[in-house]
């Protein structure tokens, strides 16, 4: 295919017809006489160690950049017990060996660029964007493609080549980065009014179409249903004729219901139904086989490979949304509603099953001595790092913000939604107006899941850290009118849950060496308390805001089992030591009392 003014673009090709394994490379590298002995040794060691990181035998690891990138993507060196610099060196040695075999893209640190590409690079300041644009420039120069000839097709083909021929552990797409970089750089390097905006191919094609993709009658019906949910909110609770839920429905809950409806409709589109045919929500239920197809698809999508059936989660959300729409919005016949209600019942996870296997595994890794100590020390370490940053107030403020977020979550294991919406004027309490130190974080009943007021005391050390962040660092992130403790990108609203979650997860991965989700810090808090005070589930229930202590027992009884097993091991070891002299004496007596075997005659 010919693109722009350049020649036809070939698909990336490898020089070798068969791809060697790590084992074969380890055997071949010592024969490369042009490599010094130390470089040979380091190269063999790199292949051996990376195979160990992948938990694979070197003979089973192919030397394919795409294969290696997929398995190392998003990992942090601490997960493998190595430092950042050591990890980079290992990958650099593997890249060097693969380049020699024609299995890796050439080194683009000093690519031969055309004058036009040099001009583009001169206006790109961000290091990450500049590096990706330099590799794209080298790739395009080899093919005779100038910057103004770059199209979405060129970026897509470059992205395919980059994935196939370059070992990268970044979880960001190179094509996405270069598209963003060129959109900013091209208008500066070549001022023109008709420059098209470039876009990288989407990594995931969303199946949940926007509501605008469906007929207007369906859009109106969905909006009426969502409005009905909102009638339980403030200002619309005391009506002569009620046509909505009695309980106050949060705006976030309404948004979840809307997205679930879009998912249901999108699933039907995936299965061959045309959007223009869906003029009403009744289309979903007119033939129960349609609705059953949706439930079955989400059920299959949620199941992991070779593991027990997973219920609840997204499957339950879809089933419950179907129930609400069918029973309350559409008033479907009783026999149809009975089927949908049974789906909801079938989608419920078993009661009192405790933590999921994945969360147990993550928590087990987190409470090992080294990560356990590093996690508890992370807020202090981050705040010290923020104080040491000079010349970049915004960067120092972002690090300090992370330190305070981590400190609050460790001190007060609140939910992520509460953390992101903390306000200076509502949630941080100072009993003495003249005092600067915060004494409590207060959450109102309507802000928490159990509907109870929470006044959580903050110890002096943590309060000082929060105050330092507010006075010294937060002004670099927020406008004066911003009331939120953790401002977002626009400097006025609060930071989004997605951004806060990603920052915390990545920070813990880098600093602690364990990849978790933010909600796991609540489970960590329960472990921390029950480790010292066994059996005090009532206190843990108050810490986590559980309405029912039975919920707490169901989730964390496994902690008690582990402690009981350790106690039993201690008793067994003590009894073994105490009875060993008796056992030794008894064995000597048994040896003397055993009749000797008669000697065989030769």
Coordinates of C-alpha atoms in Angstrom, one line a residue:
X1 CA 0.0 0.0 0.0
X2 CA 1.4 3.4 -1.0
X3 CA 1.0 6.2 1.7
X4 CA 1.6 9.9 1.2
X5 CA 4.5 10.6 -1.1
X6 CA 6.6 7.8 0.1
X7 CA 7.1 4.3 -1.3
X8 CA 5.0 1.3 -0.6
X9 CA 5.3 0.3 3.1
X10 CA 6.4 -3.4 3.6
X11 CA 5.3 -5.3 6.7
X12 CA 8.1 -5.7 9.2
X13 CA 10.3 -8.7 8.3
X14 CA 12.8 -10.7 10.4
X15 CA 16.1 -11.8 8.9
X16 CA 15.8 -15.3 10.3
X17 CA 13.3 -17.9 9.2
X18 CA 13.1 -19.5 12.7
X19 CA 13.2 -17.8 16.0
X20 CA 15.7 -19.2 18.5
X21 CA 15.0 -19.8 22.2
X22 CA 16.7 -18.2 25.2
X23 CA 18.6 -21.6 25.7
X24 CA 20.0 -21.4 22.1
X25 CA 21.1 -17.8 22.6
X26 CA 22.8 -18.7 25.8
X27 CA 24.7 -21.4 23.9
X28 CA 25.5 -19.2 20.9
X29 CA 26.7 -16.0 22.7
X30 CA 30.0 -17.5 23.9
X31 CA 30.9 -18.2 20.3
X32 CA 30.8 -14.5 19.3
X33 CA 34.5 -13.7 19.3
X34 CA 34.0 -10.0 18.6
X35 CA 32.3 -9.6 22.0
X36 CA 34.6 -9.3 25.0
X37 CA 34.4 -12.2 27.4
X38 CA 32.8 -10.0 30.1
X39 CA 30.1 -8.9 27.6
X40 CA 29.5 -12.5 26.6
X41 CA 29.1 -13.5 30.3
X42 CA 26.7 -10.6 31.0
X43 CA 24.6 -11.5 27.9
X44 CA 24.2 -15.1 28.9
X45 CA 23.4 -14.1 32.5
X46 CA 20.7 -11.6 31.2
X47 CA 18.9 -14.4 29.2
X48 CA 19.0 -16.7 32.2
X49 CA 17.7 -14.1 34.7
X50 CA 14.9 -12.9 32.5
X51 CA 13.8 -16.5 31.9
X52 CA 13.7 -16.9 35.7
X53 CA 11.6 -13.7 36.0
X54 CA 9.2 -15.1 33.5
X55 CA 9.1 -18.3 35.5
X56 CA 9.9 -20.3 32.4
X57 CA 12.7 -22.6 31.4
X58 CA 15.1 -20.9 28.9
X59 CA 14.4 -23.6 26.4
X60 CA 10.7 -22.6 26.3
X61 CA 11.2 -18.8 25.9
X62 CA 11.2 -17.6 22.3
X63 CA 13.3 -14.6 21.3
X64 CA 10.4 -12.7 20.1
X65 CA 10.2 -9.0 21.2
X66 CA 6.3 -9.1 21.1
X67 CA 6.2 -12.2 23.3
X68 CA 8.6 -10.8 25.8
X69 CA 7.0 -7.3 25.9
X70 CA 3.6 -8.8 26.6
X71 CA 4.8 -10.7 29.6
X72 CA 7.0 -8.0 31.0
X73 CA 4.7 -5.1 30.3
X74 CA 3.7 -3.0 33.3
X75 CA 5.9 -4.9 35.6
X76 CA 8.2 -3.1 38.1
X77 CA 11.7 -4.3 38.9
X78 CA 10.9 -4.7 42.6
X79 CA 8.4 -7.5 41.7
X80 CA 11.4 -9.5 40.5
X81 CA 13.7 -8.6 43.4
X82 CA 16.0 -6.4 41.3
X83 CA 16.7 -2.7 41.2
X84 CA 15.6 -0.3 38.4
X85 CA 19.0 0.1 37.0
X86 CA 19.8 -3.6 37.0
X87 CA 16.5 -4.3 35.3
X88 CA 17.2 -1.8 32.5
X89 CA 20.7 -3.3 32.0
X90 CA 19.2 -6.8 31.6
X91 CA 16.8 -5.7 28.9
X92 CA 19.5 -3.7 27.2
X93 CA 21.8 -6.7 26.9
X94 CA 18.9 -8.8 25.5
X95 CA 18.1 -6.1 23.0
X96 CA 21.7 -6.0 21.9
X97 CA 21.9 -9.8 21.3
X98 CA 18.5 -9.8 19.5
X99 CA 19.7 -7.0 17.2
X100 CA 22.7 -9.0 16.2
X101 CA 20.4 -11.8 15.1
X102 CA 18.1 -9.5 13.2
X103 CA 15.3 -10.0 15.7
X104 CA 15.0 -6.5 17.1
X105 CA 14.6 -3.0 15.6
X106 CA 17.8 -1.1 15.2
X107 CA 19.1 1.3 17.9
X108 CA 17.4 4.6 17.1
X109 CA 19.4 6.7 19.6
X110 CA 21.3 8.2 16.6
X111 CA 19.0 7.5 13.7
X112 CA 19.6 9.0 10.2
X113 CA 16.8 11.6 10.1
X114 CA 15.8 13.9 7.2
X115 CA 16.0 17.6 7.8
X116 CA 12.2 17.8 8.1
X117 CA 12.2 15.2 10.9
X118 CA 15.0 17.0 12.7
X119 CA 12.9 20.2 12.6
X120 CA 10.0 18.3 14.2
X121 CA 12.2 16.9 16.9
X122 CA 13.6 20.3 17.7
X123 CA 10.1 21.5 19.0
X124 CA 9.3 18.4 21.0
X125 CA 10.5 19.0 24.6
X126 CA 9.0 16.1 26.6
X127 CA 11.6 13.3 26.8
X128 CA 9.2 10.4 26.4
X129 CA 7.4 11.9 23.4
X130 CA 10.8 13.0 21.9
X131 CA 12.2 9.4 22.1
X132 CA 9.1 7.9 20.5
X133 CA 9.0 10.6 17.8
X134 CA 12.8 9.9 17.1
X135 CA 12.1 6.2 16.5
X136 CA 9.1 7.1 14.2
X137 CA 11.3 9.6 12.4
X138 CA 14.0 7.0 11.7
X139 CA 11.4 4.5 10.6
X140 CA 9.8 7.0 8.2
X141 CA 13.1 8.3 6.9
X142 CA 14.1 4.8 5.8
X143 CA 10.8 4.6 3.9
X144 CA 10.9 8.1 2.4
X145 CA 8.0 9.4 4.5
X146 CA 8.3 13.1 5.6
X147 CA 6.4 14.5 8.6
X148 CA 3.7 16.2 6.5
X149 CA 3.0 12.8 4.8
X150 CA 2.3 11.0 8.0
X151 CA -1.3 9.8 8.2
X152 CA -3.3 7.6 10.6
X153 CA -2.4 4.6 8.4
X154 CA 1.4 5.4 8.7
X155 CA 1.1 5.6 12.5
X156 CA -0.9 2.3 12.6
X157 CA 1.8 0.5 10.5
X158 CA 4.6 2.0 12.6
X159 CA 2.8 0.8 15.7
X160 CA 2.6 -2.8 14.3
X161 CA 6.3 -2.7 13.4
X162 CA 7.2 -1.3 16.9
X163 CA 5.3 -4.1 18.7
X164 CA 6.7 -6.8 16.5
X165 CA 10.3 -5.7 16.6
X166 CA 11.0 -3.8 19.8
X167 CA 11.3 -5.1 23.3
X168 CA 9.4 -2.6 25.6
X169 CA 8.1 -2.9 29.1
X170 CA 6.0 0.2 28.9
X171 CA 2.2 -0.3 29.0
X172 CA 1.7 2.8 26.8
X173 CA 1.2 2.4 23.1
X174 CA 4.0 3.9 21.0
X175 CA 1.5 4.9 18.3
X176 CA -0.6 6.8 20.8
X177 CA 2.4 8.7 22.1
X178 CA 3.7 9.7 18.6
X179 CA 0.2 10.8 17.4
X180 CA -0.1 13.1 20.4
X181 CA 3.4 14.4 20.0
X182 CA 3.0 15.1 16.3
X183 CA -0.4 16.9 16.8
X184 CA 1.4 19.3 19.1
X185 CA 4.7 19.6 17.1
X186 CA 3.6 19.8 13.4
X187 CA 1.7 23.1 13.7
X188 CA 4.7 24.7 15.3
X189 CA 7.3 23.2 12.9
X190 CA 5.1 23.8 9.8
X191 CA 2.5 26.5 10.4
X192 CA -0.4 25.5 8.2
X193 CA -4.2 25.8 8.7
X194 CA -5.0 22.5 6.9
X195 CA -3.0 20.1 9.0
X196 CA -5.2 17.0 9.8
X197 CA -5.3 15.8 13.4
X198 CA -3.6 12.4 13.7
X199 CA -5.1 9.5 15.8
X200 CA -3.6 6.2 16.8
X201 CA -5.6 3.0 16.4
X202 CA -7.7 2.3 19.4
X203 CA -6.3 -0.4 21.7
X204 CA -9.8 -1.6 22.6
X205 CA -12.9 -1.0 20.5
X206 CA -15.8 -0.3 22.9
X207 CA -18.9 -2.4 22.5
X208 CA -21.0 -0.1 24.7
X209 CA -22.2 2.4 22.1
X210 CA -23.3 5.9 23.1
X211 CA -27.0 6.4 23.4
X212 CA -27.0 8.7 20.4
X213 CA -26.4 5.6 18.3
X214 CA -29.9 4.4 19.0
X215 CA -33.4 5.7 17.9
X216 CA -34.7 8.9 19.7
X217 CA -37.6 7.0 21.2
X218 CA -35.2 4.6 23.0
X219 CA -33.1 7.5 24.2
X220 CA -36.1 9.3 25.6
X221 CA -37.4 6.1 27.3
X222 CA -34.0 5.6 29.0
X223 CA -33.8 9.3 30.1
X224 CA -37.3 9.0 31.7
X225 CA -36.2 6.0 33.6
X226 CA -33.1 7.7 34.9
X227 CA -35.1 10.8 35.8
X228 CA -37.4 8.6 37.8
X229 CA -34.4 7.2 39.8
X230 CA -33.4 10.8 40.6
X231 CA -36.8 11.6 42.1
X232 CA -35.7 10.3 45.5
X233 CA -33.1 13.0 45.7
X234 CA -33.2 16.2 47.7
X235 CA -36.0 18.6 46.6
X236 CA -38.2 15.8 45.2
X237 CA -38.8 13.5 48.1
X238 CA -42.1 14.8 49.3
X239 CA -44.5 14.5 46.4
X240 CA -48.2 14.0 46.3
X241 CA -47.8 11.1 43.9
X242 CA -44.5 9.2 44.1
X243 CA -43.1 7.7 41.0
X244 CA -39.6 6.8 42.1
X245 CA -37.6 5.1 44.8
X246 CA -38.1 6.2 48.4
X247 CA -34.4 5.9 49.1
X248 CA -32.1 8.6 47.9
X249 CA -30.3 7.4 44.8
X250 CA -26.8 8.7 44.4
X251 CA -25.8 10.4 41.1
X252 CA -23.0 7.8 40.8
X253 CA -25.6 5.0 41.0
X254 CA -27.7 6.5 38.3
X255 CA -24.5 6.8 36.1
X256 CA -23.8 3.1 36.7
X257 CA -27.4 2.1 35.7
X258 CA -27.1 4.1 32.5
X259 CA -23.8 2.5 31.6
X260 CA -25.2 -1.0 32.3
X261 CA -28.1 -0.3 29.9
X262 CA -25.6 0.7 27.3
X263 CA -23.6 -2.5 27.9
X264 CA -26.8 -4.6 27.5
X265 CA -27.7 -2.9 24.2
X266 CA -24.1 -3.1 23.0
X267 CA -24.0 -6.8 23.7
X268 CA -27.0 -7.3 21.5
X269 CA -25.3 -5.2 18.7
X270 CA -22.3 -7.5 19.0
X271 CA -24.6 -10.5 18.5
X272 CA -26.0 -9.1 15.2
X273 CA -28.9 -6.9 16.3
X274 CA -29.2 -3.6 14.5
X275 CA -29.3 -0.4 16.7
X276 CA -32.0 1.2 14.6
X277 CA -34.3 -1.7 15.4
X278 CA -34.1 -1.0 19.1
X279 CA -36.9 1.5 19.4
X280 CA -37.7 0.6 23.0
X281 CA -36.2 -1.2 26.0
X282 CA -38.9 -3.8 25.5
X283 CA -36.8 -5.0 22.6
X284 CA -34.5 -6.7 25.1
X285 CA -37.3 -8.7 26.7
X286 CA -39.8 -9.3 23.9
X287 CA -37.9 -12.5 23.3
X288 CA -36.3 -13.7 26.5
X289 CA -33.7 -15.6 24.5
X290 CA -32.3 -12.1 23.7
X291 CA -32.0 -11.2 27.3
X292 CA -30.6 -14.7 28.1
X293 CA -27.9 -14.2 25.4
X294 CA -26.8 -11.0 27.2
X295 CA -26.6 -12.7 30.6
X296 CA -24.8 -15.7 29.2
X297 CA -22.2 -13.5 27.4
X298 CA -21.4 -11.5 30.5
X299 CA -21.2 -14.7 32.5
X300 CA -18.7 -16.3 30.1
X301 CA -16.7 -13.1 29.9
X302 CA -16.3 -13.0 33.6
X303 CA -14.9 -16.6 34.0
X304 CA -11.2 -17.0 34.4
X305 CA -9.4 -20.0 32.8
X306 CA -9.3 -23.2 34.7
X307 CA -10.7 -21.8 37.9
X308 CA -13.9 -22.0 39.9
X309 CA -17.0 -20.1 38.6
X310 CA -17.0 -16.4 39.4
X311 CA -20.3 -14.8 40.2
X312 CA -21.3 -11.3 41.3
X313 CA -19.3 -8.3 39.9
X314 CA -20.3 -7.1 36.5
X315 CA -22.6 -10.1 35.9
X316 CA -24.7 -9.2 38.9
X317 CA -24.8 -5.5 37.9
X318 CA -26.2 -6.4 34.5
X319 CA -28.8 -8.9 36.0
X320 CA -29.9 -6.3 38.6
X321 CA -30.2 -3.6 36.0
X322 CA -32.4 -5.9 33.9
X323 CA -34.5 -6.6 36.9
X324 CA -35.0 -2.9 37.7
X325 CA -35.8 -2.1 34.1
X326 CA -38.2 -5.0 33.6
X327 CA -40.0 -4.9 36.9
X328 CA -40.1 -1.1 37.7
X329 CA -39.7 0.7 34.4
X330 CA -41.5 -1.6 31.9
X331 CA -43.9 -3.4 34.3
X332 CA -43.4 -6.7 32.5
X333 CA -45.7 -9.7 33.0
X334 CA -45.2 -11.5 36.3
X335 CA -43.9 -14.7 34.6
X336 CA -41.2 -12.7 32.8
X337 CA -40.2 -10.8 35.9
X338 CA -39.9 -14.1 37.8
X339 CA -37.3 -15.4 35.2
X340 CA -35.3 -12.1 35.5
X341 CA -35.4 -12.3 39.3
X342 CA -34.1 -15.8 39.1
X343 CA -31.2 -14.6 37.0
X344 CA -30.3 -12.1 39.7
X345 CA -30.5 -14.8 42.3
X346 CA -28.2 -17.1 40.2
X347 CA -25.7 -14.2 39.7
X348 CA -25.3 -13.6 43.4
X349 CA -21.9 -14.9 44.7
X350 CA -22.0 -17.4 47.6
X351 CA -22.5 -15.6 51.0
X352 CA -19.7 -15.5 53.5
X353 CA -17.1 -16.6 51.0
X354 CA -14.6 -14.0 52.2
X355 CA -11.8 -12.6 50.1
X356 CA -11.5 -13.7 46.5
X357 CA -8.5 -16.0 45.6
X358 CA -6.8 -13.1 43.8
X359 CA -7.2 -10.7 46.7
X360 CA -5.9 -13.4 49.1
X361 CA -2.9 -13.9 46.9
X362 CA -2.2 -10.1 46.6
X363 CA -2.6 -9.6 50.4
X364 CA -0.3 -12.6 51.1
X365 CA 2.4 -10.9 49.0
X366 CA 1.8 -7.6 50.7
X367 CA 2.2 -8.8 54.3
X368 CA 5.6 -10.5 53.7
X369 CA 8.2 -8.8 55.9
X370 CA 9.9 -6.6 53.3
X371 CA 6.8 -5.2 51.4
X372 CA 5.0 -4.9 54.8
X373 CA 7.7 -2.7 56.2
X374 CA 8.1 -0.7 52.9
X375 CA 4.3 0.0 52.7
X376 CA 4.1 1.3 56.2
X377 CA 7.1 3.6 55.5
X378 CA 6.0 4.8 52.1
X379 CA 4.2 8.0 53.2
X380 CA 7.2 9.2 55.1
X381 CA 9.6 8.3 52.2
X382 CA 7.4 10.1 49.6
X383 CA 7.1 13.3 51.7
X384 CA 10.9 13.4 52.1
X385 CA 11.3 12.9 48.4
X386 CA 8.8 15.8 47.8
X387 CA 10.8 18.1 50.1
X388 CA 14.0 17.3 48.2
X389 CA 12.6 18.2 44.8
X390 CA 14.0 21.6 43.7
X391 CA 13.0 23.7 40.8
X392 CA 9.6 21.9 40.0
X393 CA 6.9 22.9 42.5
X394 CA 4.2 21.0 40.6
X395 CA 6.2 17.8 40.6
X396 CA 7.0 18.2 44.3
X397 CA 3.3 18.8 45.0
X398 CA 2.2 15.7 43.1
X399 CA 4.6 13.6 45.2
X400 CA 3.5 15.2 48.4
X401 CA -0.1 14.6 47.4
X402 CA 0.6 10.9 47.0
X403 CA 2.3 10.8 50.4
X404 CA -0.8 12.3 52.1
X405 CA -3.2 10.1 50.2
X406 CA -1.3 7.0 51.3
X407 CA -1.0 8.3 54.9
X408 CA -4.8 8.9 55.1
X409 CA -5.6 5.5 53.6
X410 CA -3.3 3.8 56.1
X411 CA -4.6 5.8 59.1
X412 CA -8.3 5.9 58.0
X413 CA -9.1 3.1 55.5
X414 CA -11.9 5.0 53.8
X415 CA -13.2 4.1 50.3
X416 CA -11.6 5.7 47.3
X417 CA -14.7 7.8 46.5
X418 CA -14.5 9.5 49.9
X419 CA -10.8 10.1 49.6
X420 CA -11.0 11.9 46.3
X421 CA -13.9 14.1 47.5
X422 CA -12.3 15.3 50.8
X423 CA -12.9 19.1 51.1
X424 CA -11.0 21.6 53.2
X425 CA -14.2 23.3 54.3
X426 CA -16.3 20.2 55.2
X427 CA -14.2 17.2 56.2
X428 CA -11.1 18.5 58.0
X429 CA -12.0 19.5 61.5
X430 CA -10.1 21.8 63.7
X431 CA -11.7 22.2 67.2
X432 CA -9.7 25.4 67.9
X433 CA -10.2 27.9 65.0
X434 CA -6.8 29.4 66.0
X435 CA -5.0 26.1 65.8
X436 CA -3.6 24.9 62.5
X437 CA -3.5 21.2 63.3
X438 CA -6.3 19.0 62.1
X439 CA -7.8 16.8 64.8
X440 CA -10.4 14.8 62.9
X441 CA -11.6 13.8 59.4
X442 CA -15.4 13.9 59.4
X443 CA -17.6 12.1 56.9
X444 CA -21.4 12.8 56.9
X445 CA -23.9 9.9 57.0
X446 CA -25.0 10.5 53.3
X447 CA -21.4 10.2 52.2
X448 CA -20.7 6.7 53.6
X449 CA -22.1 3.3 52.7
X450 CA -23.4 2.4 56.1
X451 CA -25.2 5.8 56.6
X452 CA -23.5 6.6 59.9
X453 CA -21.5 9.7 60.9
X454 CA -17.8 9.0 61.1
X455 CA -15.4 11.3 63.1
X456 CA -12.0 9.8 62.7
X457 CA -9.2 11.2 64.9
X458 CA -5.9 12.0 63.2
X459 CA -2.7 11.7 65.3
X460 CA -0.4 14.7 65.5
X461 CA 2.3 13.2 63.1
X462 CA -0.2 12.6 60.3
X463 CA -2.0 15.9 61.0
X464 CA 1.4 17.7 60.6
X465 CA 2.0 16.0 57.2
X466 CA -1.5 17.0 56.0
X467 CA -1.0 20.6 57.1
X468 CA 2.5 20.8 55.4
X469 CA 0.9 19.5 52.2
X470 CA -1.9 22.1 52.4
X471 CA 0.4 25.0 53.1
X472 CA 3.5 24.2 51.2
X473 CA 2.6 22.0 48.2
X474 CA -1.1 22.2 47.4
X475 CA -1.0 25.8 46.1
X476 CA 1.0 24.5 43.1
X477 CA -1.9 22.2 42.1
X478 CA -5.0 24.3 42.9
X479 CA -6.7 27.6 42.3
X480 CA -7.7 29.7 45.3
X481 CA -11.4 28.8 44.7
X482 CA -10.8 25.0 44.7
X483 CA -12.2 23.5 48.0
X484 CA -10.8 20.0 47.5
X485 CA -7.9 18.6 49.4
X486 CA -6.7 16.8 46.2
X487 CA -7.3 19.0 43.2
X488 CA -7.6 17.5 39.7
X489 CA -6.1 18.5 36.4
X490 CA -8.3 21.6 35.9
X491 CA -7.2 22.9 39.4
X492 CA -10.8 23.5 40.5
X493 CA -12.6 20.1 40.7
X494 CA -11.4 17.1 42.7
X495 CA -9.0 14.5 41.2
X496 CA -10.8 11.7 39.5
X497 CA -11.0 8.3 41.1
X498 CA -9.3 6.7 38.1
X499 CA -6.3 9.1 38.3
X500 CA -5.9 8.7 42.1
X501 CA -6.2 4.9 41.9
X502 CA -3.7 4.6 39.1
X503 CA -1.2 6.9 40.9
X504 CA -1.5 5.0 44.2
X505 CA -1.3 1.5 42.5
X506 CA 1.8 2.5 40.5
X507 CA 3.5 4.1 43.5
X508 CA 3.0 1.0 45.6
X509 CA 4.3 -1.2 42.8
X510 CA 7.4 1.0 42.5
X511 CA 8.1 1.6 46.2
X512 CA 6.9 -1.7 47.6
X513 CA 7.3 -4.2 44.8
X514 CA 3.7 -5.6 44.9
X515 CA 0.9 -4.7 42.5
X516 CA -2.4 -4.3 44.3
X517 CA -5.7 -2.4 43.9
X518 CA -6.5 0.5 46.2
X519 CA -9.4 -1.3 47.9
X520 CA -6.9 -3.9 49.1
X521 CA -5.6 -1.3 51.6
X522 CA -8.9 -1.8 53.5
X523 CA -8.2 -5.5 53.8
X524 CA -4.6 -4.7 54.8
X525 CA -6.0 -2.5 57.6
X526 CA -8.1 -5.5 58.9
X527 CA -5.0 -7.7 58.7
X528 CA -2.9 -5.1 60.6
X529 CA -5.4 -4.9 63.5
X530 CA -6.3 -8.6 63.7
X531 CA -2.6 -9.6 63.6
X532 CA -2.2 -7.9 67.1
X533 CA -5.7 -8.2 68.5
X534 CA -7.1 -11.6 67.4
X535 CA -10.9 -12.0 67.4
X536 CA -11.8 -8.4 67.8
X537 CA -14.1 -8.3 64.7
X538 CA -16.3 -5.7 66.3
X539 CA -13.5 -3.1 66.2
X540 CA -12.6 -4.0 62.6
X541 CA -16.2 -3.6 61.6
X542 CA -16.2 -0.1 63.0
X543 CA -12.8 0.7 61.3
X544 CA -14.2 -0.4 57.9
X545 CA -17.7 0.9 58.4
X546 CA -19.5 -2.5 58.1
X547 CA -23.1 -2.5 59.3
X548 CA -23.0 -6.2 60.3
X549 CA -20.1 -7.8 62.1
X550 CA -21.0 -11.1 60.3
X551 CA -19.7 -9.4 57.1
X552 CA -16.4 -8.7 58.8
X553 CA -16.1 -12.2 60.2
X554 CA -16.9 -13.7 56.8
X555 CA -14.2 -11.7 55.1
X556 CA -11.4 -12.0 57.6
X557 CA -11.9 -15.3 59.4
X558 CA -9.1 -16.6 57.3
X559 CA -6.7 -14.4 59.1
X560 CA -7.7 -16.1 62.4
X561 CA -7.2 -19.5 60.8
X562 CA -3.6 -18.6 59.8
X563 CA -3.0 -17.3 63.4
X564 CA -4.5 -20.5 64.8
X565 CA -2.3 -22.6 62.6
X566 CA 0.8 -20.7 63.8
X567 CA -0.3 -21.2 67.4
X568 CA -0.8 -24.9 66.9
X569 CA 2.6 -25.1 65.3
X570 CA 4.1 -23.5 68.4
X571 CA 2.4 -25.9 70.7
X572 CA 3.5 -28.9 68.6
X573 CA 7.1 -27.7 68.5
X574 CA 7.1 -27.2 72.3
X575 CA 5.7 -30.7 72.9
X576 CA 8.2 -32.2 70.6
X577 CA 11.1 -30.6 72.5
X578 CA 9.6 -31.6 75.9
X579 CA 9.0 -35.3 74.9
X580 CA 12.2 -35.8 72.9
X581 CA 14.2 -37.3 75.9
X582 CA 11.4 -39.7 76.6
X583 CA 11.2 -40.7 72.9
X584 CA 15.0 -41.3 72.7
X585 CA 15.0 -43.4 75.9
X586 CA 12.0 -45.4 74.6
X587 CA 13.7 -46.0 71.3
X588 CA 16.9 -47.3 73.0
X589 CA 14.8 -49.7 75.1
X590 CA 13.0 -50.9 72.0
X591 CA 16.3 -51.5 70.3
X592 CA 17.6 -53.6 73.2
X593 CA 14.4 -55.7 73.4
X594 CA 14.3 -56.5 69.7
X595 CA 15.5 -60.1 69.1
X596 CA 18.6 -60.3 67.0
X597 CA 18.4 -61.9 63.6
X598 CA 20.2 -65.3 63.5
X599 CA 23.3 -65.2 61.3
X600 CA 22.9 -67.1 58.0
X601 CA 25.3 -70.0 57.5
X602 CA 27.5 -69.7 54.5

